[in-house]
CSV table of C-alpha atoms in Angstrom, one decimal:
chain,number,residue,atom,x,y,z
H,1,MET,CA,0.0,0.0,0.0
H,2,THR,CA,1.3,3.4,-1.0
H,3,GLN,CA,2.0,5.7,2.0
H,4,LYS,CA,0.3,9.1,1.8
H,5,HIS,CA,1.1,12.5,3.3
H,6,ASN,CA,-1.7,14.2,5.2
H,7,ILE,CA,-2.7,17.7,4.4
H,8,GLY,CA,-4.9,19.7,6.9
H,9,TRP,CA,-6.8,22.6,5.3
H,10,ASP,CA,-8.3,25.4,7.3
H,11,ILE,CA,-10.4,27.3,4.8
H,12,GLY,CA,-11.3,30.8,6.1
H,13,GLY,CA,-13.0,33.8,4.6
H,14,ALA,CA,-9.8,35.8,4.3
H,15,HIS,CA,-7.0,33.1,4.4
H,16,ILE,CA,-6.4,29.5,3.6
H,17,LYS,CA,-4.0,27.6,5.9
H,18,ALA,CA,-2.4,24.3,5.1
H,19,ALA,CA,-0.3,21.9,7.1
H,20,VAL,CA,1.5,18.8,5.6
H,21,ILE,CA,2.6,15.8,7.7
H,22,ASN,CA,4.5,12.9,6.2
H,23,GLN,CA,4.0,9.2,6.9
H,24,SER,CA,6.6,9.5,9.7
H,25,GLY,CA,4.6,12.2,11.5
H,26,ASP,CA,7.0,15.0,10.6
H,27,ILE,CA,5.6,18.4,9.7
H,28,ILE,CA,7.1,19.2,6.3
H,29,ALA,CA,5.1,22.3,5.3
H,30,ILE,CA,3.1,25.1,6.9
H,31,ILE,CA,1.5,27.6,4.5
H,32,GLN,CA,-0.8,30.5,4.8
H,33,GLN,CA,-2.2,32.3,1.8
H,34,PRO,CA,-4.6,35.2,1.5
H,35,CYS,CA,-8.0,34.2,0.0
H,36,PRO,CA,-10.7,36.9,-0.1
H,37,LEU,CA,-13.4,34.3,-0.5
H,38,TRP,CA,-16.2,36.9,-0.4
H,39,LYS,CA,-15.1,37.8,-4.0
H,40,GLY,CA,-16.1,34.4,-5.3
H,41,LEU,CA,-15.2,30.7,-5.4
H,42,ALA,CA,-12.5,31.5,-8.1
H,43,GLN,CA,-10.4,32.9,-5.2
H,44,LEU,CA,-10.6,29.5,-3.4
H,45,GLN,CA,-9.7,27.7,-6.6
H,46,GLN,CA,-6.7,29.9,-7.3
H,47,THR,CA,-5.4,29.8,-3.7
H,48,VAL,CA,-5.6,26.0,-3.3
H,49,THR,CA,-3.9,25.6,-6.7
H,50,THR,CA,-1.1,27.9,-5.7
H,51,ILE,CA,-0.6,26.0,-2.4
H,52,MET,CA,-0.6,22.6,-4.1
H,53,ARG,CA,2.1,23.8,-6.6
H,54,LYS,CA,4.3,24.7,-3.7
H,55,LEU,CA,4.2,21.2,-2.3
H,56,PRO,CA,6.3,18.2,-3.3
H,57,VAL,CA,4.8,15.7,-5.7
H,58,ALA,CA,3.3,13.0,-3.6
H,59,GLU,CA,0.0,11.2,-2.8
H,60,TYR,CA,-2.0,13.1,-0.3
H,61,ARG,CA,-4.9,12.5,2.1
H,62,HIS,CA,-6.8,15.8,2.6
H,63,ALA,CA,-8.6,16.8,5.8
H,64,ILE,CA,-10.7,20.0,5.6
H,65,THR,CA,-12.1,22.3,8.2
H,66,MET,CA,-13.6,25.7,7.5
H,67,THR,CA,-15.0,29.1,8.6
H,68,GLY,CA,-15.3,30.4,5.0
H,69,GLU,CA,-19.0,29.5,4.8
H,70,LEU,CA,-19.7,32.7,6.8
H,71,VAL,CA,-18.7,35.1,4.0
H,72,ASP,CA,-21.5,37.0,2.3
H,73,LEU,CA,-20.9,35.3,-1.0
H,74,PHE,CA,-23.3,32.6,0.4
H,75,GLU,CA,-26.9,33.3,1.2
H,76,TYR,CA,-26.8,30.7,4.0
H,77,ARG,CA,-24.0,29.1,6.0
H,78,GLU,CA,-25.1,25.6,4.9
H,79,GLN,CA,-25.0,26.7,1.3
H,80,GLY,CA,-21.4,27.9,1.9
H,81,VAL,CA,-20.4,24.5,3.4
H,82,GLN,CA,-21.9,22.7,0.5
H,83,GLN,CA,-20.2,24.9,-2.1
H,84,ILE,CA,-16.8,24.8,-0.4
H,85,ILE,CA,-16.8,21.0,-0.2
H,86,ALA,CA,-17.9,20.8,-3.8
H,87,ALA,CA,-15.2,23.2,-4.9
H,88,MET,CA,-12.5,21.2,-3.0
H,89,ASN,CA,-13.8,18.0,-4.5
H,90,GLU,CA,-13.6,19.4,-8.0
H,91,LEU,CA,-10.1,20.8,-7.3
H,92,LEU,CA,-8.8,17.5,-6.0
H,93,PRO,CA,-10.8,14.9,-8.0
H,94,GLU,CA,-8.5,11.9,-7.5
H,95,ALA,CA,-7.6,12.6,-3.9
H,96,GLU,CA,-8.9,11.1,-0.7
H,97,LEU,CA,-10.9,13.9,1.1
H,98,ALA,CA,-12.3,14.0,4.6
H,99,ILE,CA,-14.3,16.8,6.2
H,100,PHE,CA,-14.2,17.7,9.9
H,101,ALA,CA,-17.7,17.6,11.4
H,102,GLY,CA,-17.1,18.7,14.9
H,103,LYS,CA,-17.8,16.1,17.6
H,104,GLN,CA,-18.4,13.5,14.8
H,105,GLY,CA,-14.7,13.9,13.7
H,106,LEU,CA,-13.7,13.4,10.1
H,107,LEU,CA,-16.2,12.1,7.6
H,108,ASN,CA,-15.1,10.8,4.2
H,109,VAL,CA,-16.5,13.3,1.6
H,110,GLU,CA,-18.8,10.6,0.2
H,111,GLN,CA,-20.4,10.3,3.7
H,112,VAL,CA,-21.2,14.0,4.0
H,113,GLU,CA,-24.9,14.8,3.8
H,114,ALA,CA,-27.0,17.9,4.4
H,115,CYS,CA,-27.6,16.9,8.0
H,116,HIS,CA,-23.9,17.3,8.6
H,117,TYR,CA,-23.5,20.9,7.4
H,118,GLN,CA,-24.4,22.5,10.7
H,119,ALA,CA,-21.6,20.5,12.5
H,120,ILE,CA,-19.1,21.2,9.7
H,121,ALA,CA,-19.7,25.0,9.7
H,122,SER,CA,-17.0,26.9,11.6
H,123,ALA,CA,-15.9,23.9,13.6
H,124,ASN,CA,-12.1,24.6,13.2
H,125,TRP,CA,-11.9,25.8,16.8
H,126,LEU,CA,-12.9,22.3,18.1
H,127,ALA,CA,-10.2,20.6,16.0
H,128,SER,CA,-7.3,22.6,17.5
H,129,ALA,CA,-8.8,22.7,21.1
H,130,SER,CA,-9.4,18.9,21.1
H,131,PHE,CA,-5.8,18.3,19.9
H,132,ALA,CA,-4.5,20.5,22.7
H,133,ALA,CA,-6.8,18.8,25.3
H,134,LYS,CA,-5.4,15.4,24.4
H,135,LYS,CA,-1.9,16.7,24.8
H,136,VAL,CA,-2.2,18.7,28.1
H,137,GLY,CA,-5.3,17.4,29.8
H,138,ASN,CA,-6.3,20.6,31.6
H,139,GLY,CA,-5.9,24.3,30.7
H,140,LEU,CA,-7.4,27.2,28.9
H,141,PHE,CA,-6.9,27.2,25.1
H,142,ILE,CA,-6.8,30.6,23.5
H,143,ASP,CA,-6.4,31.1,19.8
H,144,ILE,CA,-6.1,34.7,18.8
H,145,GLY,CA,-6.0,35.1,15.0
H,146,SER,CA,-6.2,37.8,12.4
H,147,THR,CA,-9.9,38.3,13.0
H,148,THR,CA,-11.3,36.2,15.9
H,149,THR,CA,-10.4,34.9,19.3
H,150,ASP,CA,-11.4,31.4,20.5
H,151,ILE,CA,-11.4,30.6,24.3
H,152,LEU,CA,-12.0,27.0,25.4
H,153,LEU,CA,-11.7,25.3,28.7
H,154,LEU,CA,-9.9,21.9,28.7
H,155,ASP,CA,-10.6,19.4,31.4
H,156,GLU,CA,-9.3,15.9,31.7
H,157,GLY,CA,-8.4,15.7,28.0
H,158,LYS,CA,-11.6,17.0,26.7
H,159,VAL,CA,-13.0,20.4,25.5
H,160,GLN,CA,-15.6,21.5,28.0
H,161,THR,CA,-18.3,23.3,26.0
H,162,SER,CA,-22.0,23.0,25.4
H,163,SER,CA,-21.7,25.4,22.4
H,164,GLN,CA,-21.7,24.1,18.8
H,165,THR,CA,-22.4,27.1,16.7
H,166,ASP,CA,-20.8,30.6,16.5
H,167,TYR,CA,-24.0,32.1,17.7
H,168,GLN,CA,-23.9,30.0,20.9
H,169,ARG,CA,-20.2,30.7,21.4
H,170,LEU,CA,-20.7,34.4,21.0
H,171,ILE,CA,-23.2,34.2,23.9
H,172,SER,CA,-20.8,32.1,26.1
H,173,GLN,CA,-17.8,34.3,25.3
H,174,GLU,CA,-16.0,31.3,23.9
H,175,LEU,CA,-15.8,33.3,20.6
H,176,ILE,CA,-14.9,37.0,20.7
H,177,TYR,CA,-14.9,38.6,17.3
H,178,THR,CA,-11.6,40.5,17.6
H,179,GLY,CA,-8.2,39.8,16.1
H,180,ILE,CA,-4.8,41.4,15.6
H,181,VAL,CA,-4.8,42.1,11.9
H,182,ARG,CA,-8.1,42.5,10.1
H,183,THR,CA,-10.2,43.9,12.9
H,184,PRO,CA,-11.1,47.6,12.4
H,185,VAL,CA,-9.9,49.8,15.3
H,186,MET,CA,-13.5,51.2,15.6
H,187,ALA,CA,-14.6,47.7,16.5
H,188,VAL,CA,-12.3,47.4,19.5
H,189,ALA,CA,-13.3,50.6,21.4
H,190,GLN,CA,-15.4,53.7,21.2
H,191,SER,CA,-12.8,55.8,23.0
H,192,ALA,CA,-9.1,55.8,24.0
H,193,ILE,CA,-6.6,57.9,25.8
H,194,ASP,CA,-4.5,60.4,23.8
H,195,ALA,CA,-2.2,62.9,25.6
H,196,GLY,CA,-3.9,62.1,28.9
H,197,LYS,CA,-7.4,62.8,27.6
H,198,ASP,CA,-10.2,60.3,26.9
H,199,ILE,CA,-11.2,60.9,23.3
H,200,GLY,CA,-13.9,59.3,21.2
H,201,LEU,CA,-12.9,57.2,18.2
H,202,MET,CA,-14.4,57.9,14.8
H,203,ALA,CA,-16.7,55.1,13.6
H,204,GLU,CA,-14.8,55.0,10.3
H,205,TYR,CA,-12.7,52.3,8.6
H,206,PHE,CA,-9.5,54.4,8.9
H,207,ALA,CA,-7.3,51.8,10.6
H,208,THR,CA,-7.0,48.2,11.6
H,209,MET,CA,-5.4,46.4,14.5
H,210,ALA,CA,-2.5,45.5,12.2
H,211,ASP,CA,-1.6,49.3,12.4
H,212,VAL,CA,-1.8,49.1,16.2
H,213,TYR,CA,0.5,46.1,16.5
H,214,ARG,CA,2.9,47.5,13.8
H,215,LEU,CA,3.3,50.5,16.1
H,216,THR,CA,3.7,48.4,19.3
H,217,GLY,CA,6.4,46.4,17.4
H,218,GLU,CA,4.6,43.1,17.9
H,219,LEU,CA,3.3,42.5,14.4
H,220,ASN,CA,5.0,39.8,12.3
H,221,GLU,CA,4.6,41.2,8.8
H,222,ALA,CA,4.3,37.7,7.4
H,223,HIS,CA,0.9,37.5,9.2
H,224,ASP,CA,-0.4,40.7,7.6
H,225,GLN,CA,-1.7,39.5,4.2
H,226,THR,CA,-4.6,41.9,4.0
H,227,GLU,CA,-4.8,45.3,2.3
H,228,THR,CA,-4.5,48.3,4.6
H,229,ALA,CA,-7.6,50.4,5.3
H,230,ASP,CA,-6.5,53.1,2.9
H,231,GLY,CA,-4.7,50.9,0.4
H,232,ALA,CA,-1.4,52.5,1.3
H,233,GLU,CA,1.9,51.0,2.4
H,234,LYS,CA,2.5,48.9,5.4
H,235,THR,CA,5.1,51.0,7.3
H,236,THR,CA,5.3,52.4,10.8
H,237,LYS,CA,4.7,56.0,9.5
H,238,ALA,CA,1.7,54.9,7.3
H,239,SER,CA,0.2,53.0,10.3
H,240,ALA,CA,0.6,56.1,12.5
H,241,ARG,CA,-1.1,58.2,9.9
H,242,ARG,CA,-4.0,55.8,9.7
H,243,LEU,CA,-4.3,55.7,13.4
H,244,ALA,CA,-4.2,59.5,13.7
H,245,ARG,CA,-7.2,59.7,11.4
H,246,MET,CA,-9.2,57.8,14.0
H,247,ILE,CA,-9.2,60.9,16.2
H,248,GLY,CA,-9.4,63.5,13.5
H,249,SER,CA,-5.6,64.3,13.5
H,250,ASP,CA,-2.8,64.5,11.1
H,251,PHE,CA,0.5,62.6,11.6
H,252,PHE,CA,3.9,64.4,11.8
H,253,PRO,CA,7.0,62.3,12.0
H,254,GLU,CA,8.3,64.1,15.1
H,255,GLU,CA,5.1,62.9,16.9
H,256,LEU,CA,5.6,59.2,16.3
H,257,PRO,CA,6.0,58.5,20.1
H,258,ARG,CA,2.5,60.0,20.6
H,259,TRP,CA,0.9,57.5,18.2
H,260,GLN,CA,3.0,54.6,19.6
H,261,GLN,CA,1.6,55.4,23.0
H,262,PHE,CA,-1.9,55.7,21.5
H,263,ALA,CA,-1.5,52.2,19.9
H,264,GLU,CA,-0.4,50.8,23.3
H,265,ASN,CA,-3.7,52.2,24.8
H,266,ILE,CA,-5.8,50.6,22.1
H,267,ARG,CA,-3.9,47.3,22.6
H,268,ALA,CA,-4.7,47.4,26.3
H,269,LEU,CA,-8.4,47.9,25.5
H,270,GLN,CA,-8.4,44.8,23.2
H,271,LEU,CA,-6.5,42.8,25.8
H,272,LYS,CA,-9.1,43.8,28.4
H,273,LYS,CA,-11.9,42.6,26.2
H,274,ILE,CA,-10.3,39.2,25.7
H,275,GLN,CA,-9.3,38.9,29.4
H,276,TYR,CA,-12.9,39.5,30.3
H,277,GLY,CA,-13.9,36.5,28.2
H,278,CYS,CA,-11.3,34.4,29.9
H,279,GLU,CA,-12.5,35.4,33.3
H,280,GLN,CA,-16.1,34.7,32.4
H,281,LEU,CA,-15.1,31.2,31.4
H,282,LEU,CA,-12.9,30.6,34.3
H,283,SER,CA,-15.4,31.9,36.9
H,284,GLY,CA,-17.6,28.8,36.5
H,285,HIS,CA,-14.7,26.3,36.8
H,286,ASN,CA,-12.0,25.5,39.3
H,287,LEU,CA,-9.0,25.3,36.9
H,288,PRO,CA,-5.9,24.5,38.9
H,289,THR,CA,-3.4,27.3,38.9
H,290,SER,CA,-0.7,24.9,37.6
H,291,SER,CA,-2.8,24.4,34.4
H,292,PRO,CA,-1.5,26.4,31.4
H,293,LEU,CA,-3.0,29.0,29.1
H,294,ILE,CA,-2.2,27.5,25.7
H,295,GLY,CA,-1.6,30.1,23.1
H,296,ALA,CA,-2.3,29.6,19.4
H,297,GLY,CA,-2.8,31.9,16.5
H,298,THR,CA,-0.9,34.8,15.1
H,299,GLY,CA,-1.8,36.9,18.2
H,300,ARG,CA,-0.7,34.4,20.8
H,301,PHE,CA,1.8,37.0,22.1
H,302,LEU,CA,-1.2,38.4,23.9
H,303,VAL,CA,-1.9,35.1,25.5
H,304,LYS,CA,1.5,35.4,27.2
H,305,GLN,CA,0.3,38.6,28.8
H,306,LEU,CA,-3.0,37.1,29.7
H,307,ALA,CA,-1.2,34.2,31.5
H,308,LEU,CA,0.7,36.8,33.6
H,309,ASN,CA,-2.4,38.8,34.3
H,310,LEU,CA,-4.4,35.7,35.4
H,311,SER,CA,-1.5,34.0,37.2
H,312,TYR,CA,-1.3,30.9,35.1
H,313,PRO,CA,1.7,29.4,33.3
H,314,TYR,CA,1.9,29.9,29.5
H,315,LEU,CA,2.3,27.1,27.0
H,316,ASP,CA,2.8,27.7,23.2
H,317,PHE,CA,0.7,25.4,20.9
H,318,ALA,CA,3.9,24.9,18.9
H,319,ASP,CA,5.5,23.2,21.9
H,320,LEU,CA,2.9,20.4,21.7
H,321,LEU,CA,4.2,19.4,18.3
H,322,PRO,CA,7.5,18.2,16.8
H,323,ILE,CA,9.7,20.9,15.3
H,324,PRO,CA,8.8,21.3,11.6
H,325,VAL,CA,11.3,19.9,9.1
H,326,ILE,CA,11.2,23.2,7.2
H,327,GLN,CA,11.3,26.5,9.2
H,328,THR,CA,9.2,29.4,7.8
H,329,GLU,CA,7.8,32.6,9.3
H,330,ILE,CA,4.4,30.9,9.5
H,331,THR,CA,4.5,28.4,12.3
H,332,THR,CA,2.4,25.4,13.5
H,333,ALA,CA,0.9,27.6,16.2
H,334,ASP,CA,-0.2,30.1,13.6
H,335,CYS,CA,-2.2,27.4,11.8
H,336,ALA,CA,-3.4,25.3,14.7
H,337,PRO,CA,-6.7,24.0,13.1
H,338,ALA,CA,-4.9,22.9,9.9
H,339,VAL,CA,-2.3,21.1,11.9
H,340,ALA,CA,-4.9,19.5,14.1
H,341,VAL,CA,-7.0,18.0,11.3
H,342,ALA,CA,-3.8,16.9,9.5
H,343,TYR,CA,-2.9,14.8,12.6
H,344,LEU,CA,-6.5,13.6,12.9
H,345,ALA,CA,-6.4,12.3,9.3
H,346,GLY,CA,-3.3,10.2,10.2
H,347,SER,CA,-4.8,8.7,13.4
């Protein structure tokens, strides 16, 4: 029997992430590509084709999870699930495909029926959190990405949640719609501190959190694969100019420290929002103080701060995995759901 590599796919509305594991269990590729799926399925086809061309010629077993069904290209989420699966099936006609269906695990694509769509929709969080739970037993799993934050309690090797949909998770605070790249600054706070004064923020798409974290020095530019709010360059000065617009000001180079401090203030407001979600979840559980906060996603540097604030140890998702054979700026922790379903496909 021919040995196959496993590819885990995490198909989002703005990015596609892929993780490849060989038959020995080694991670041989981690890829993230922009994919503005709201512009049409041709974006998905183009991005998947680009990723496949970057990979070595081999036989592959594909495991797919998704959140892309949420984009407004689709009238209903279930329609999105159906069309994404159909597109992947068409793109990889001779390949072995499996779809992650939440608590039901991986289903061969031939087994997937309409009754499974609800479980498939936006279930990527459960894949990565379940993988982490099996590795550490107890802890709080926090995945802060470009757009969203997932917070899940892990207890005795299982994810403790009664939520299955994004709607339910938004209520429980297990899903907080805030991230470190694409989130508009106006969605993080209505006011902030500038020069010692509390000032209202304009409800305009002038700047994103990528601008904030570029100014704090925490943004890995490899993670910012989205156009800026004004379509201009991705530099410190350009980010400061965009951030200044949020309070009706102009940017002058000699005032850069002012806007760096302003960015720090907005960072603190976003962190407070995420910490509140963590505290809400922890309040109903007696998580031992020796249990870690497990950080995943491109914004996991914030999880390190949360661990300090909440007096828990920090554990990076990447430390749960073998070191990848090929080192890139995109890591296993950046693409946790893709890695998780790739391993699930091989189990």
